[in-house]
PDB file of C-alpha atoms in Angstrom:
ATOM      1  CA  UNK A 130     -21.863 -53.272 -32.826  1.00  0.00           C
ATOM      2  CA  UNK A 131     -18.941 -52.480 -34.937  1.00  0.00           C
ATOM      3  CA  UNK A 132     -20.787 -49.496 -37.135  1.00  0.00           C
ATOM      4  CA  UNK A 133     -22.817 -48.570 -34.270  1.00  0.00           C
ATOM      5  CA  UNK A 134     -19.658 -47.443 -32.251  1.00  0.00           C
ATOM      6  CA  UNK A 135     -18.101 -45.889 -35.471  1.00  0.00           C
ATOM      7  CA  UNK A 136     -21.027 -44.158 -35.665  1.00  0.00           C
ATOM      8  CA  UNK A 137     -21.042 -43.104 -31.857  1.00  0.00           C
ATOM      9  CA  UNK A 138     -17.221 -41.855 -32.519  1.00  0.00           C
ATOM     10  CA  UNK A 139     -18.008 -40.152 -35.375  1.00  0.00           C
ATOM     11  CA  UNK A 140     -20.611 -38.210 -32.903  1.00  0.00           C
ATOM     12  CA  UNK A 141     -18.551 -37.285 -30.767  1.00  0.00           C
ATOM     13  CA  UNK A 142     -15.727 -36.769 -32.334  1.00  0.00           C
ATOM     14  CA  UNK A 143     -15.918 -35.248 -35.928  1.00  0.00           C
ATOM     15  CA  UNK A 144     -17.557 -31.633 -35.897  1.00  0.00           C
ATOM     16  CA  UNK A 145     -20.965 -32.562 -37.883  1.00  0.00           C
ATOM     17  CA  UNK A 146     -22.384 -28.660 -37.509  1.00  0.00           C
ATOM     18  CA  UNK A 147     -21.163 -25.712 -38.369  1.00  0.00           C
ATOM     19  CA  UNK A 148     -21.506 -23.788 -34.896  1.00  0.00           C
ATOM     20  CA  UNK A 149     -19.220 -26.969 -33.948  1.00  0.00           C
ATOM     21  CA  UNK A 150     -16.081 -26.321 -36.413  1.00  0.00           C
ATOM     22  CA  UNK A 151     -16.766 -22.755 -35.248  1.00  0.00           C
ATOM     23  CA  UNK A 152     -16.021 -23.407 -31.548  1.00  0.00           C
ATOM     24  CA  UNK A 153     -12.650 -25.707 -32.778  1.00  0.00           C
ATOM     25  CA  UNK A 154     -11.383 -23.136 -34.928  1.00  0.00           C
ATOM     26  CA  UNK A 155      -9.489 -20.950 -32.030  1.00  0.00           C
ATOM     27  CA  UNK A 156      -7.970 -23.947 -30.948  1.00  0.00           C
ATOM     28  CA  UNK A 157      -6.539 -25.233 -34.125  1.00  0.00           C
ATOM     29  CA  UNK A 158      -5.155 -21.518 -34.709  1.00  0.00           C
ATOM     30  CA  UNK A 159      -3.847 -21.935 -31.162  1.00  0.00           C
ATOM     31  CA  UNK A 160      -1.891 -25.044 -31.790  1.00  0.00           C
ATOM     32  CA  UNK A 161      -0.469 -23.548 -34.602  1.00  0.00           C
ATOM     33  CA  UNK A 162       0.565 -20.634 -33.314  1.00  0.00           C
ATOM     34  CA  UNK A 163       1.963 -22.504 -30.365  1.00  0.00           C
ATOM     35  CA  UNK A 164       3.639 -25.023 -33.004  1.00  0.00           C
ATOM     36  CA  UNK A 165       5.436 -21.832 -34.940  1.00  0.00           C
ATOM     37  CA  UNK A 166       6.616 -20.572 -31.487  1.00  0.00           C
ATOM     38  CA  UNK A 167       8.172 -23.927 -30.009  1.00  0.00           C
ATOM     39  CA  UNK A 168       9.858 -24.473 -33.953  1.00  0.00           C
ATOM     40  CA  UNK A 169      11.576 -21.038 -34.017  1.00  0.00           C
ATOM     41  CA  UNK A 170      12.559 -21.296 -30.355  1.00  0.00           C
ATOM     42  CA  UNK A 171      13.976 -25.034 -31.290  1.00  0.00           C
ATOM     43  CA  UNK A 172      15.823 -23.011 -34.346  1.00  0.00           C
ATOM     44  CA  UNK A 173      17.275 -20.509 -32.256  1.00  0.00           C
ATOM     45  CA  UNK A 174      18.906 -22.657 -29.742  1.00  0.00           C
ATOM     46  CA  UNK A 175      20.331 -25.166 -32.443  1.00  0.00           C
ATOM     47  CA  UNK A 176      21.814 -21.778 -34.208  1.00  0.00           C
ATOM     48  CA  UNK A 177      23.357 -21.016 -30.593  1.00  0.00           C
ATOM     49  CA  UNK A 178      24.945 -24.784 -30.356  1.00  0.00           C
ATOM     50  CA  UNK A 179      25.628 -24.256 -33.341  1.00  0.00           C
ATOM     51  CA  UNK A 180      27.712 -21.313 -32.665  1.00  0.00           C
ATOM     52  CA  UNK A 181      28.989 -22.637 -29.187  1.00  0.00           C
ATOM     53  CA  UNK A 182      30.460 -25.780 -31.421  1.00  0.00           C
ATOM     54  CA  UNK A 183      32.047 -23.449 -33.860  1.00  0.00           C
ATOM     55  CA  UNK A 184      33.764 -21.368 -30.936  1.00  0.00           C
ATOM     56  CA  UNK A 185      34.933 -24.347 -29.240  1.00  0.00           C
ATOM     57  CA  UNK A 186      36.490 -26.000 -32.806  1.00  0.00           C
ATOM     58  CA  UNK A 187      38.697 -22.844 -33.298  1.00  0.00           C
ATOM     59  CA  UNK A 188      39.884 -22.836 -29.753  1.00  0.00           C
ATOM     60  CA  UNK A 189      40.951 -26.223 -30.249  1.00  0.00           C
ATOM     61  CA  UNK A 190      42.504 -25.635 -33.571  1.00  0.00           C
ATOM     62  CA  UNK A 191      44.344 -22.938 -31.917  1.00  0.00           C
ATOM     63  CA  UNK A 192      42.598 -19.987 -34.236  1.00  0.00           C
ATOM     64  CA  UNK A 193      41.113 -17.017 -32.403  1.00  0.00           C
ATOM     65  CA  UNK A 194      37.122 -17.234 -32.248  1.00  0.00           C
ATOM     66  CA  UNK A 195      35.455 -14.671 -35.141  1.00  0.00           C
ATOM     67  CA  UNK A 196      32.447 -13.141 -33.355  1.00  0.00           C
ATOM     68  CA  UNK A 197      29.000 -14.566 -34.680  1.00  0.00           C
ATOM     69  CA  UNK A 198      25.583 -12.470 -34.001  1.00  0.00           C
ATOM     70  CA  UNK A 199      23.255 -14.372 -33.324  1.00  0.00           C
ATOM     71  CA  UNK A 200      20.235 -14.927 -35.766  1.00  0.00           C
ATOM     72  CA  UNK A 201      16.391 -13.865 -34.420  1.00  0.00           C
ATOM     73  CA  UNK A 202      13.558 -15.354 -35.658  1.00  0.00           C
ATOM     74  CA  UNK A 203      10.573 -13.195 -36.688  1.00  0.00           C
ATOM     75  CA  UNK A 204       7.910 -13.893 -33.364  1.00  0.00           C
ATOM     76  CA  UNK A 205      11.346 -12.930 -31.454  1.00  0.00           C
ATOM     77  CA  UNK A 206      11.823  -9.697 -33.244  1.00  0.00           C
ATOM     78  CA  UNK A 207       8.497  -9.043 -33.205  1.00  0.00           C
ATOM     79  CA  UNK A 208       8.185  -9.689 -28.943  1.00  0.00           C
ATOM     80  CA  UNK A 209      11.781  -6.761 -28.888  1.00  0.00           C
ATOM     81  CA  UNK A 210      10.036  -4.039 -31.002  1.00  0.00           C
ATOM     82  CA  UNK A 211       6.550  -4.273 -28.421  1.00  0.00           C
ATOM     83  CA  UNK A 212       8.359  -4.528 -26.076  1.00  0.00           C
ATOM     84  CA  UNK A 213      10.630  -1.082 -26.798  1.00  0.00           C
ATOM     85  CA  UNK A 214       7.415   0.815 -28.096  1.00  0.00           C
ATOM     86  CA  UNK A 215       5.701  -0.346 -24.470  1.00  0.00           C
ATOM     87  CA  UNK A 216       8.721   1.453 -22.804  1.00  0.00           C
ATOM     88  CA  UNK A 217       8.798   4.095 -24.444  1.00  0.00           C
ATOM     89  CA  UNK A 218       7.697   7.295 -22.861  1.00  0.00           C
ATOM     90  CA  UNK A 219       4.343   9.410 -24.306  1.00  0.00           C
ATOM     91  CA  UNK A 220       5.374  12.807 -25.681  1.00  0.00           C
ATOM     92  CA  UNK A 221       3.972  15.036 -23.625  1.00  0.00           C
ATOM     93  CA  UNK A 222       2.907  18.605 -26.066  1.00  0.00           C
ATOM     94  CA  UNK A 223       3.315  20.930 -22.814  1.00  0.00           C
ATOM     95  CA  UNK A 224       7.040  20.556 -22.842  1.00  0.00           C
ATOM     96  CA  UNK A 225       7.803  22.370 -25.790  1.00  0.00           C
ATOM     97  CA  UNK A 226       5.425  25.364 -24.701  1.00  0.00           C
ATOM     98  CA  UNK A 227       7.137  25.142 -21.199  1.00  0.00           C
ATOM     99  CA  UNK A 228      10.443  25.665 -22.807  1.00  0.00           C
ATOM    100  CA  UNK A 229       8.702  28.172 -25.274  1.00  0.00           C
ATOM    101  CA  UNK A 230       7.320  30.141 -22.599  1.00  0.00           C
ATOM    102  CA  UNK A 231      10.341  30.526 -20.701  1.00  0.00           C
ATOM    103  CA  UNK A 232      12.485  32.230 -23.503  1.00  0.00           C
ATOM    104  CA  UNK A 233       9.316  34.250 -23.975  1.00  0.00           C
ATOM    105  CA  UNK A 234      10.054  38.364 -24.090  1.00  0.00           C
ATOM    106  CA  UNK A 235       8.334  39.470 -20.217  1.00  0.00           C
ATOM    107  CA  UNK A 236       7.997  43.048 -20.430  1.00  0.00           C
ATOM    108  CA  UNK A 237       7.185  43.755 -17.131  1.00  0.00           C
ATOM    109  CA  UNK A 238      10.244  41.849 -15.812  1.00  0.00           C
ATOM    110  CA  UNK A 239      12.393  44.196 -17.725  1.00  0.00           C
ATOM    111  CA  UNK A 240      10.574  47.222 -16.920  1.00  0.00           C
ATOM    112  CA  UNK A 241      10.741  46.216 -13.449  1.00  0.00           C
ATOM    113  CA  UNK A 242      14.307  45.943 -13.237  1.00  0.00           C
ATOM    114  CA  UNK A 243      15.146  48.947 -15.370  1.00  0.00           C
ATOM    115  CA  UNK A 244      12.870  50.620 -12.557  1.00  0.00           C
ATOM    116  CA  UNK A 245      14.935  49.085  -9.961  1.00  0.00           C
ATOM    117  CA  UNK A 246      18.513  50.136 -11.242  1.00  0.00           C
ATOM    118  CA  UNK A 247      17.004  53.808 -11.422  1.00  0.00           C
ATOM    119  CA  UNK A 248      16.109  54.243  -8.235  1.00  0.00           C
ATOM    120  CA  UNK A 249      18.651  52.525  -6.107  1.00  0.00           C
ATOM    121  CA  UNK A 250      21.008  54.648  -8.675  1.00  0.00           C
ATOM    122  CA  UNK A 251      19.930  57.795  -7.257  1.00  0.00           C
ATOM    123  CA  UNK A 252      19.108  56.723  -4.018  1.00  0.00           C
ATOM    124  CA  UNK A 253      23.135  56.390  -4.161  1.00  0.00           C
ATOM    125  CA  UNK A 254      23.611  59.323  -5.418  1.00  0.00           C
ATOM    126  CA  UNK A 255      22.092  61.238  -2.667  1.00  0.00           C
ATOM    127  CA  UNK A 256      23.741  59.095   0.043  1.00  0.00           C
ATOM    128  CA  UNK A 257      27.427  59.931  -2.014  1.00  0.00           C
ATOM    129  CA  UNK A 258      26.412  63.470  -1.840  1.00  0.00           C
ATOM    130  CA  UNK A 259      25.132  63.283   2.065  1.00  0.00           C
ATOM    131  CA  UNK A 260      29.133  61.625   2.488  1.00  0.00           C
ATOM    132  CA  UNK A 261      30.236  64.778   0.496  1.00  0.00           C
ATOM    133  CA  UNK A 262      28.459  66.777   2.922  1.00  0.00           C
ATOM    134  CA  UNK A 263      29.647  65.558   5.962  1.00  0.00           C
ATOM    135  CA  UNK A 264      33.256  65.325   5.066  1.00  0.00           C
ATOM    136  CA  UNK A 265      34.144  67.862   2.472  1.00  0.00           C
ATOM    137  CA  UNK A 266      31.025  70.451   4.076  1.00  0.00           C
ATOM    138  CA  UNK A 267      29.585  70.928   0.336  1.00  0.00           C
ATOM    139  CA  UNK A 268      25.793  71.265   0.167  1.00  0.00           C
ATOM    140  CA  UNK A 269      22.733  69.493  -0.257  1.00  0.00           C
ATOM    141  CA  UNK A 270      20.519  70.136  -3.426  1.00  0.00           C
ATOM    142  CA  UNK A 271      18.651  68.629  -6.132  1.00  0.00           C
ATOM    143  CA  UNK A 272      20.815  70.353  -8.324  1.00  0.00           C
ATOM    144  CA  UNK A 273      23.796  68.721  -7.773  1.00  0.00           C
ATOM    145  CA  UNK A 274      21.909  65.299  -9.320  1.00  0.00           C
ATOM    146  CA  UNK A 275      20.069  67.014 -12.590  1.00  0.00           C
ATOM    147  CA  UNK A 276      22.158  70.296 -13.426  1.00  0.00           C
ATOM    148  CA  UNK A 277      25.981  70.343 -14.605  1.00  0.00           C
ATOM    149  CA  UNK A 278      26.303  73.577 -12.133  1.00  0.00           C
ATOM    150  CA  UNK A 279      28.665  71.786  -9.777  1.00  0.00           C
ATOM    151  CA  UNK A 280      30.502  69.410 -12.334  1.00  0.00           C
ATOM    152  CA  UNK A 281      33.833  70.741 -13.477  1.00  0.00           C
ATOM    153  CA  UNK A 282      36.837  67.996 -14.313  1.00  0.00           C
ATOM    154  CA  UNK A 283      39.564  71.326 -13.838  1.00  0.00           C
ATOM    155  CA  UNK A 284      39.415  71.952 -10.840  1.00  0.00           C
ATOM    156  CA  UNK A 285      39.451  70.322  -7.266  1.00  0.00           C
ATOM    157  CA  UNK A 286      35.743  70.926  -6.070  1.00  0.00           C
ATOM    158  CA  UNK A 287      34.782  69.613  -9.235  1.00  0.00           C
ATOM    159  CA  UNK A 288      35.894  66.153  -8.713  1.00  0.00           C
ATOM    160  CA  UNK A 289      34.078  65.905  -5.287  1.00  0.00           C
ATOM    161  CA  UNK A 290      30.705  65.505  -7.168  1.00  0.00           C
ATOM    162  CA  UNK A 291      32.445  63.990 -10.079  1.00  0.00           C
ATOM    163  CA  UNK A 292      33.728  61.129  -7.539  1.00  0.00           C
ATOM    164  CA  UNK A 293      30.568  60.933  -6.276  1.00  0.00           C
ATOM    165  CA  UNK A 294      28.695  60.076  -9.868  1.00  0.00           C
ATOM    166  CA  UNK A 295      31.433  57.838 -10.604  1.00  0.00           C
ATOM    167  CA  UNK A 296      31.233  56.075  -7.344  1.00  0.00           C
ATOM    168  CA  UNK A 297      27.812  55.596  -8.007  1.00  0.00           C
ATOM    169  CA  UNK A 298      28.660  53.828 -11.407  1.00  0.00           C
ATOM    170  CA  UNK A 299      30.692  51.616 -10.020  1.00  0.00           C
ATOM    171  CA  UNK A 300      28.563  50.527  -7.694  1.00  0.00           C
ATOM    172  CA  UNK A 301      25.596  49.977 -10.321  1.00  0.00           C
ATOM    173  CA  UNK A 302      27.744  46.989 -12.037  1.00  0.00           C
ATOM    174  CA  UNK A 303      27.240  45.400  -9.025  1.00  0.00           C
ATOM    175  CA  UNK A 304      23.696  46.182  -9.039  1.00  0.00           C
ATOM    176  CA  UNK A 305      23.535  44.535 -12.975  1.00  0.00           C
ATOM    177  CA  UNK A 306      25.211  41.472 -11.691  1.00  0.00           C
ATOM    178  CA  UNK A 307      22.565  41.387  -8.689  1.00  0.00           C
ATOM    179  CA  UNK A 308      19.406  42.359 -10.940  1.00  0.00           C
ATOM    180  CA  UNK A 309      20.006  41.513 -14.291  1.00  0.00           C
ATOM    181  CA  UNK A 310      22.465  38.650 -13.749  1.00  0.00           C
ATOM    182  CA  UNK A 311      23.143  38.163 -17.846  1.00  0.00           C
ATOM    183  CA  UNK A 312      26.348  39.798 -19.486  1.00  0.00           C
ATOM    184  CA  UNK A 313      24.729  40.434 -22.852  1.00  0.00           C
ATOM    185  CA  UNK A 314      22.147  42.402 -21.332  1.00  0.00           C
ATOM    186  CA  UNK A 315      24.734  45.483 -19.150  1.00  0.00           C
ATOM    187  CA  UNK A 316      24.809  47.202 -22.412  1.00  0.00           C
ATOM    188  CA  UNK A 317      21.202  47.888 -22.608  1.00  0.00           C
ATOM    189  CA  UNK A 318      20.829  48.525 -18.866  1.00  0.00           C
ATOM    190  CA  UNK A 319      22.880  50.755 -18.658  1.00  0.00           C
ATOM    191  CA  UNK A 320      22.395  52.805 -21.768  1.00  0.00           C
ATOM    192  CA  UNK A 321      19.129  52.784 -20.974  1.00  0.00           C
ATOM    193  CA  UNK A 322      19.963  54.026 -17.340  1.00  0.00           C
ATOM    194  CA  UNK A 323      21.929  56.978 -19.292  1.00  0.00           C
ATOM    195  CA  UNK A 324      19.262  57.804 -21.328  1.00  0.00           C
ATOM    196  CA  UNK A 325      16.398  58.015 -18.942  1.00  0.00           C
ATOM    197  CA  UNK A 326      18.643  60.367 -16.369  1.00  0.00           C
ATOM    198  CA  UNK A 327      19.045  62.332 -19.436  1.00  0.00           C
ATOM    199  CA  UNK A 328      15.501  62.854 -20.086  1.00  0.00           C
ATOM    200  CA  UNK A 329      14.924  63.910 -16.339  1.00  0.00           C
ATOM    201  CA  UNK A 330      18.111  65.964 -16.557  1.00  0.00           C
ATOM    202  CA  UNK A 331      16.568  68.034 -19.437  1.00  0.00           C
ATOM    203  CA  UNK A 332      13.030  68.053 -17.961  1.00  0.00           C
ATOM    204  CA  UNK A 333      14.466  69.518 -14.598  1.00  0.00           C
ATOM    205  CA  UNK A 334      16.694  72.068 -16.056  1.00  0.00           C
ATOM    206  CA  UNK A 335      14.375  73.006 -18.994  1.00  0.00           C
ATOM    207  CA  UNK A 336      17.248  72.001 -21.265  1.00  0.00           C
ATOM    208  CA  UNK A 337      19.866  69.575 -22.612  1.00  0.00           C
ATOM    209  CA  UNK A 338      22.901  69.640 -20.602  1.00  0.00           C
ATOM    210  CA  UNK A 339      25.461  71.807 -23.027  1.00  0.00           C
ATOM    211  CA  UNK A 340      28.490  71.440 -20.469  1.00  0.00           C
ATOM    212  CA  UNK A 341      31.270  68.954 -21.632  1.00  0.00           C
ATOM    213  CA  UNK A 342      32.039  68.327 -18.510  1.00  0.00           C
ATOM    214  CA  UNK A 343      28.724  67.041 -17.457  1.00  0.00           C
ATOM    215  CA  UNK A 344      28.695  64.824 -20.993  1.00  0.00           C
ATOM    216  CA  UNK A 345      32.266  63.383 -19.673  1.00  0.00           C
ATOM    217  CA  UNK A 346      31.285  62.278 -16.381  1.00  0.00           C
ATOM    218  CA  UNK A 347      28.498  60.418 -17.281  1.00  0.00           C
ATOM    219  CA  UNK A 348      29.796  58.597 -20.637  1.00  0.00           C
ATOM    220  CA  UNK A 349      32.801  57.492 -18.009  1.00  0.00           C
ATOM    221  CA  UNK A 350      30.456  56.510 -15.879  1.00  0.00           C
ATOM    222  CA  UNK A 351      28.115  54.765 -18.419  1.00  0.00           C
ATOM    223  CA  UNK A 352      31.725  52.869 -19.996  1.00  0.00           C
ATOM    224  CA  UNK A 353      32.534  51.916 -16.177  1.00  0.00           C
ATOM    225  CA  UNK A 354      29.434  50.248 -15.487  1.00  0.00           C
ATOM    226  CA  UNK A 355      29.113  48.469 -18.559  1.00  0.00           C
ATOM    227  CA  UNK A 356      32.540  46.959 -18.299  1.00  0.00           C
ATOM    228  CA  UNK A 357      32.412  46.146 -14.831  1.00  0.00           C
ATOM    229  CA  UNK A 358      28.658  44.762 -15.197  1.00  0.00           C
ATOM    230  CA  UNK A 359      29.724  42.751 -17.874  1.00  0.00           C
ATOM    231  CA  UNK A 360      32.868  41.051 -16.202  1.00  0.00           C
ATOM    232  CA  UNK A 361      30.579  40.305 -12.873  1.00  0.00           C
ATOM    233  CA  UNK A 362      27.913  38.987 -14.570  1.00  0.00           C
ATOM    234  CA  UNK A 363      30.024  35.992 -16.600  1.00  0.00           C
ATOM    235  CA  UNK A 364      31.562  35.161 -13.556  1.00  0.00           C
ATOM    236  CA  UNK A 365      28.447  34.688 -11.979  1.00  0.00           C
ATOM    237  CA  UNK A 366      27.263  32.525 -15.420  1.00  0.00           C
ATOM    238  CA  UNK A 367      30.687  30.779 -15.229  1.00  0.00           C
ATOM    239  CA  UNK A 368      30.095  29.785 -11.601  1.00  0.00           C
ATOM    240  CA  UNK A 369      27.114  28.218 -12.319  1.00  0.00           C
ATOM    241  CA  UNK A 370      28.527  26.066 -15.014  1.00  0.00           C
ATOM    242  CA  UNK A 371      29.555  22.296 -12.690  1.00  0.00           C
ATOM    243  CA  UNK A 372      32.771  21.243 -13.610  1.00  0.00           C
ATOM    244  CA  UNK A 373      33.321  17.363 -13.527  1.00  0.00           C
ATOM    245  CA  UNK A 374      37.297  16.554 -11.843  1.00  0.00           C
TER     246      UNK A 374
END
């Protein structure tokens, strides 16, 4: 009876077949696994006491406690760094072509605005001119915009249309701060401004304006807006800025 239940234990017990030690094998690597764990977590919190003990032993001996990091095993080290890749965000390859694209050179934003400043510009003009009109009874022509017929810095009648160009400067650095909104960029504006009623100025006349006085009126003008423009527009960057009391 003895050997016949031996026999029966050795059944049911031992793993006989292969497909047998195959189904046990996930379990044994289990236990160990689960053995490792419970051992390192058992390390840990005898390295803590440990610590805990040596803290309270210098407070009684009256020393000041020395600061002691505390020692990780290698499954808890391991759990930290999954753990930090897992919350880690993807990297997403659109951002850097978002922020690419919007320092990108837009050509038909600056032509655009360059349009913009050259018509309100003489749309002033001719509304300076209609003031002149009414108040100081000087006519209305085209000429008065592209010829250097009525600009003369000697004498009195001069300096009505001279006022009136200048005026008209003056009012395009607020027209930079409005439309271009960037200090660095008044310069180019308004040179380019310049240059472009230059090339009308010659078109309409047939020539390049010889008169000095024309040439002086319109590089004070050009200086004045520039200036101006530029001192508008950084206060309008500097506003922007949030300042933290």
């Amino acid at each position: 009876m003895a050997s016949m239940a031996g026999g029966r234990r050795r059944k049911v017990f031992s793993p006989d077949t292969p497909q047998q030690q195959q189904e046990l094998q996930p379990l044994r690597i289990n236990q160990t696994n689960n053995n490792n764990i419970n051992n390192s977590l058992t390390n840990t919190n005898n390295n803590n006491n440990n610590s805990s003990n040596d803290i309270t032993n210098n407070n009684n001996n009256g020393s000041s406690p020395k600061p002691s990091s505390p020692k990780l095993s290698s499954t808890t080290t391991t759990i930290l760094t999954t753990t930090h890749t897992t919350t880690l965000a993807p990297h997403h390859p659109n951002q850097s072509t978002n922020h690419h694209s919007k320092n990108q050179f837009n050509p038909r934003l600056i032509f655009s605005q360059i349009a913009a400043l050259q018509a309100i510009h003489y749309l002033l003009l001719s509304v300076f001119f209609q003031v002149n009109c009414v108040v100081f009874g000087t006519t209305i022509t085209v000429d008065r915009i592209f010829t250097a017929d009525h600009l003369d810095v000697w004498t009195r009648e001069g300096w009505i249309d001279n006022g009136a160009i200048l005026t008209s400067s003056v009012v395009g650095a607020f027209l930079l701060a409005f439309i271009v909104e960037k200090s660095k960029k008044c310069l180019d504006f308004s040179v380019t401004l310049f240059t472009i009623h230059l090339l009308l100025c010659s078109l309409y006349d047939g020539k390049i304006p010889r008169s000095w006085d024309w040439w002086i009126i319109h590089i004070l003008g050009m200086i004045l807006m520039i200036l101006m423009g530029e001192y508008l527009c950084s206060r309008l960057e500097l506003r922007e800025i949030p300042l933290l009391l």
